[in-house]
Coordinates of C-alpha atoms in Angstrom, one line a residue:
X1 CA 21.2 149.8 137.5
X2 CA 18.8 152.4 136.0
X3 CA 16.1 150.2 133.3
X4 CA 17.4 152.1 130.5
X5 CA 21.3 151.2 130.9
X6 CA 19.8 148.1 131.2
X7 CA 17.9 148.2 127.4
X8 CA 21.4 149.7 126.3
X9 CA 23.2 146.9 127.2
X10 CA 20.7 144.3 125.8
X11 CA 21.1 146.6 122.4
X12 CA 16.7 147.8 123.1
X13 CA 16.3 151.0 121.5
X14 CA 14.3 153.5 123.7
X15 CA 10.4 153.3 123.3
X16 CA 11.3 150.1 121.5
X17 CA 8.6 147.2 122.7
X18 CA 10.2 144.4 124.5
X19 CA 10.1 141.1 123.4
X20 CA 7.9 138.7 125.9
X21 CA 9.3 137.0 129.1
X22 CA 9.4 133.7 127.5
X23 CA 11.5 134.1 124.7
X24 CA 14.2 135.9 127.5
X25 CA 14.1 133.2 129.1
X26 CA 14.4 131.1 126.4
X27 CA 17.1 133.2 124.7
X28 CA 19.0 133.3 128.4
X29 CA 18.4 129.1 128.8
X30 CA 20.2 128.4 125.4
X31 CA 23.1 130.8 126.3
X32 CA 23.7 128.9 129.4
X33 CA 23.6 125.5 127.3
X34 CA 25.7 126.8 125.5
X35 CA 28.5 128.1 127.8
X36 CA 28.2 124.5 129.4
X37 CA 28.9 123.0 126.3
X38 CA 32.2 125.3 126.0
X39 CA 33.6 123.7 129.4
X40 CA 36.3 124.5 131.2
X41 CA 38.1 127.7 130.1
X42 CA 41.7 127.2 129.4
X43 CA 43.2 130.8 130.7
X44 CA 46.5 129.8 129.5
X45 CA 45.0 129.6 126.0
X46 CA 46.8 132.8 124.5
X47 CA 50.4 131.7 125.8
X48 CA 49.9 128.6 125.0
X49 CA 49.2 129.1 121.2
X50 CA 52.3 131.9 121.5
X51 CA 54.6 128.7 122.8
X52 CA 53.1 126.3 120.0
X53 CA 53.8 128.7 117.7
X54 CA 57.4 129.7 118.8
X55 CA 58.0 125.5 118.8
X56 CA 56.6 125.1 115.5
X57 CA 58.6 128.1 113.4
X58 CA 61.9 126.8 115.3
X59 CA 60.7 123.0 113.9
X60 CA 60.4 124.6 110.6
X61 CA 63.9 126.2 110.8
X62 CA 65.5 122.9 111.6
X63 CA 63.5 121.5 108.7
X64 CA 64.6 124.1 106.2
X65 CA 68.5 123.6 107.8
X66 CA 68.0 119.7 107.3
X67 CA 66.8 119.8 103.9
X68 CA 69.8 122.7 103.4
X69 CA 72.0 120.1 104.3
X70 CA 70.7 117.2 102.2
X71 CA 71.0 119.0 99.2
X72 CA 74.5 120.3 100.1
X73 CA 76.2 116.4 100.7
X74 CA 74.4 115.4 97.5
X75 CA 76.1 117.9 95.8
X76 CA 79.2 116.6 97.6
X77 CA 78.5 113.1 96.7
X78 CA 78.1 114.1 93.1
X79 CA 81.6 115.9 93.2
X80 CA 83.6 113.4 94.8
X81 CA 81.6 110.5 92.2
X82 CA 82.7 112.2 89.5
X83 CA 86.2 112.5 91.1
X84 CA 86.2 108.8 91.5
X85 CA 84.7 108.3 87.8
X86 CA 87.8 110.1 86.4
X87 CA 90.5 108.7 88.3
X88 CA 89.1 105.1 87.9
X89 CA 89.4 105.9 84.5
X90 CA 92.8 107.2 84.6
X91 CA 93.8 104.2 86.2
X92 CA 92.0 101.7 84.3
X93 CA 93.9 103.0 81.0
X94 CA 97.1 102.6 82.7
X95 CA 96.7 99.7 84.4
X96 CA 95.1 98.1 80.9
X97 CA 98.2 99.5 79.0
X98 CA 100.7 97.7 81.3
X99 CA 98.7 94.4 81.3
X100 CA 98.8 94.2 77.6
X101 CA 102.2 94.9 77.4
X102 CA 103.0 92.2 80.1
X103 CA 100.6 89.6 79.0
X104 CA 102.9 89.6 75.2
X105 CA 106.0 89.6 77.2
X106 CA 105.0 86.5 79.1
X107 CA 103.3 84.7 76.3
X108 CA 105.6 85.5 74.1
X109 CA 103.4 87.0 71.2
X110 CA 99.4 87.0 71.6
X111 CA 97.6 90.1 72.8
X112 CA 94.8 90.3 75.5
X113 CA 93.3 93.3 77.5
X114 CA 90.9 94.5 80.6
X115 CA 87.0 95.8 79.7
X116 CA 84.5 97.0 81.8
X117 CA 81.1 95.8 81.5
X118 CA 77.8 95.4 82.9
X119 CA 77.0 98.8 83.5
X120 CA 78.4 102.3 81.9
X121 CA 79.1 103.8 85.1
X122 CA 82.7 103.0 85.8
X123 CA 82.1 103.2 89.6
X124 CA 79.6 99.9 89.5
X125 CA 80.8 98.1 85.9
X126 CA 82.4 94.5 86.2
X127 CA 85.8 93.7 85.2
X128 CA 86.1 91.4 81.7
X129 CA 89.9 89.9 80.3
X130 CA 89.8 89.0 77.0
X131 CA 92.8 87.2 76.4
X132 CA 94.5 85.9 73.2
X133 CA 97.5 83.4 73.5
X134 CA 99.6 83.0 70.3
X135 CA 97.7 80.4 68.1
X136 CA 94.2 80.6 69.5
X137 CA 91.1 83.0 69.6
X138 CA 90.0 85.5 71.5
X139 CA 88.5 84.1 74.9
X140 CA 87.7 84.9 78.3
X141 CA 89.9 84.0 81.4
X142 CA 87.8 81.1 82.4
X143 CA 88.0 79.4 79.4
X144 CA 92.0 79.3 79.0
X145 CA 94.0 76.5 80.3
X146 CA 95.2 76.3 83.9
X147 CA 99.1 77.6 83.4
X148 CA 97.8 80.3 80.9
X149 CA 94.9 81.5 83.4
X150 CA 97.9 81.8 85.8
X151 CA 100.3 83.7 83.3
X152 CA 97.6 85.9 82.8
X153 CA 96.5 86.6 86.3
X154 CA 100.6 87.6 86.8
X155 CA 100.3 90.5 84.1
X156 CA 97.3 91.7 85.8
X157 CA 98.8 91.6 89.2
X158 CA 102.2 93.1 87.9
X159 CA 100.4 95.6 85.6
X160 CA 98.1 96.5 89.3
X161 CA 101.5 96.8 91.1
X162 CA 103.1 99.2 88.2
X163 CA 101.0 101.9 88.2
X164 CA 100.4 102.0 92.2
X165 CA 103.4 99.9 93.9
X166 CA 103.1 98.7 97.4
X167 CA 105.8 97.6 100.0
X168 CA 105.5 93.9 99.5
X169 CA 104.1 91.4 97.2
X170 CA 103.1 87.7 98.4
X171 CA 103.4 85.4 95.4
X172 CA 102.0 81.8 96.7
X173 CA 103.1 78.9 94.6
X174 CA 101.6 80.6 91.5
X175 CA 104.1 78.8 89.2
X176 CA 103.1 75.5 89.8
X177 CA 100.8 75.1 86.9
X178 CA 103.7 76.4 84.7
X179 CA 105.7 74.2 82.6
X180 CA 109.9 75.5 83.1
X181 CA 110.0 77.7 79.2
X182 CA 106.9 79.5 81.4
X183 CA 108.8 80.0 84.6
X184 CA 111.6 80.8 82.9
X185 CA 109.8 84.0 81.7
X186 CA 107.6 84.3 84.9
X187 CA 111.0 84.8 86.8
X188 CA 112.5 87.4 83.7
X189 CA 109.5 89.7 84.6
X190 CA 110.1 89.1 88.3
X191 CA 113.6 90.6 87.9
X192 CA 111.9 93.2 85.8
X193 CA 109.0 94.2 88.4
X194 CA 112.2 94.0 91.1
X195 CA 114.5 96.7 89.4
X196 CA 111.4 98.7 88.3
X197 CA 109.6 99.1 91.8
X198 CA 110.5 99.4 95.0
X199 CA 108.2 96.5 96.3
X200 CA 109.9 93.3 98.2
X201 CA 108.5 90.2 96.2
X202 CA 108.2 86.7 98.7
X203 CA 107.9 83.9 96.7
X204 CA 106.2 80.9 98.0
X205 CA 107.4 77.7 95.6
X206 CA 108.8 74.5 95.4
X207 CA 109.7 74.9 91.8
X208 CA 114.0 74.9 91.5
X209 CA 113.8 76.6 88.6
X210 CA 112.6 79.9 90.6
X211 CA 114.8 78.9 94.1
X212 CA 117.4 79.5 91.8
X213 CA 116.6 83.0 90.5
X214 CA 116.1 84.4 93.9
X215 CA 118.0 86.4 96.0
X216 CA 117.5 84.3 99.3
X217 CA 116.1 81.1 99.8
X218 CA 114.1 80.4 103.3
X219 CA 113.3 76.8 104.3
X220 CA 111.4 74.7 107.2
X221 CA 112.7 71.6 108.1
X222 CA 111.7 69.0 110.7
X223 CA 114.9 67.8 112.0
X224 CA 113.2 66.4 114.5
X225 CA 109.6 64.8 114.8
X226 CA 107.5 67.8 116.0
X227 CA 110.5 70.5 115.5
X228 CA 110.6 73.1 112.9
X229 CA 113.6 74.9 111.8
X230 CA 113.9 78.0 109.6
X231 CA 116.7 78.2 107.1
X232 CA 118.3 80.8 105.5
X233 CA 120.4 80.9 102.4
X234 CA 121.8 84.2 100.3
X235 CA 122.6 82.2 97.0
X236 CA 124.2 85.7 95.7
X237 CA 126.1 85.0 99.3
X238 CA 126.8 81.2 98.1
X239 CA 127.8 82.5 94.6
X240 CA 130.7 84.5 95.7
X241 CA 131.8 81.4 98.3
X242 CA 131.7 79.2 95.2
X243 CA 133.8 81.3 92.9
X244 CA 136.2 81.8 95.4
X245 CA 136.7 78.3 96.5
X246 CA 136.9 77.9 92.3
X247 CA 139.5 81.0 92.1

């Protein structure tokens, strides 16, 4: 190579004085240093940084989609909540209507009805009766006797079972704390509850008072040690027989 491309490529301008042998050699010893220091070249470099960045603006897509989809089911959850608000609401009046109704119908007078508490959002608020027998204050469920408690428990379950009636109703001994005026009226509003719903009440009792006011009667026995038996008896069945053996 002719000296002056050489000066051209080390950027000499012509008749310029070059610098002295030592600081080349200088100048060229820290350039090799410093292209030691660089290690291996990574030829793959470019394409790599092209894949990185193709990952990294898909990454961000999915982000954008996730946090899309986030704020779409809150929205959801909001709607529906507030759907649930309303008809809990909705339901709660009814329900509370028919349970005060009931509860004077089987106490005979008094007054008593459902509150929500603990919170003012329906969806997590408690459930509070405040009930109020004829002759006495005011009071919460815990603090009435054990036959009134039970009374009262019936006009919520019946008031429940008015405004969203189910197929069948399992009633287990729930007159036994009642005294026979009581299930006297406690078998009025079961006749009631029968002719205004279509739900199949079974009675678990051994007061006579409400064997007699049902349709059929079903009975174990242990005829033998060890042996049960079912019975079955229609009394409207045994009715009939009776007045025509009278007749």
């Amino acid at each position: 190579m002719e000296p002056q491309a050489v000066a051209g490529l080390a950027e000499i301008e012509p008749g310029a004085e070059l610098p002295p042998l030592h600081d080349i050699e200088e100048d060229l010893e820290k350039m090799r240093r410093d292209r030691e220091r660089l290690g291996a070249v990574n030829l793959r470099a470019e394409e790599e940084l092209r894949e990185v960045e193709t990952q990294h603006t898909g990454l961000v897509t999915e982000r954008d989609d996730l946090v899309e989809a986030i704020k779409r089911l809150r929205q959801g959850i909001q709607s529906l909540n507030k759907e649930a608000r309303e008809r809990l609401l909705t339901s709660f009046e009814v329900v509370n209507n028919h349970f005060k109704r009931l509860f004077v119908e089987l106490f005979g007078g008094g007054e008593a009805a459902l509150h929500l508490i603990e919170s003012d959002d329906p969806l997590e608020a408690g459930l509070e009766i405040i009930a109020k027998p004829p002759g006495k204050k005011p009071q919460t469920l815990s603090l009435l006797s054990g036959g009134e408690q039970a009374l009262t428990a019936m006009a919520l379950i019946f008031a429940v079972f008015l405004t969203n009636p189910s197929p069948i109703c399992v009633l287990d001994e729930v007159d036994a704390p009642l005294d026979d005026h009581n299930v006297e009226r406690y078998c009025n509003l079961l006749h009631e509850m029968t002719g205004s719903t279509d739900t199949r009440f079974i009675i678990i009792t051994h007061n006579p008072i409400t064997m007699a006011r049902m349709n059929r009667l079903f009975g174990v026995t242990m005829a033998e040690r060890g042996v049960s038996q079912l019975v079955s008896v229609s009394l409207s069945e045994a009715v009939d027989i009776l007045d025509q053996n009278v007749a």
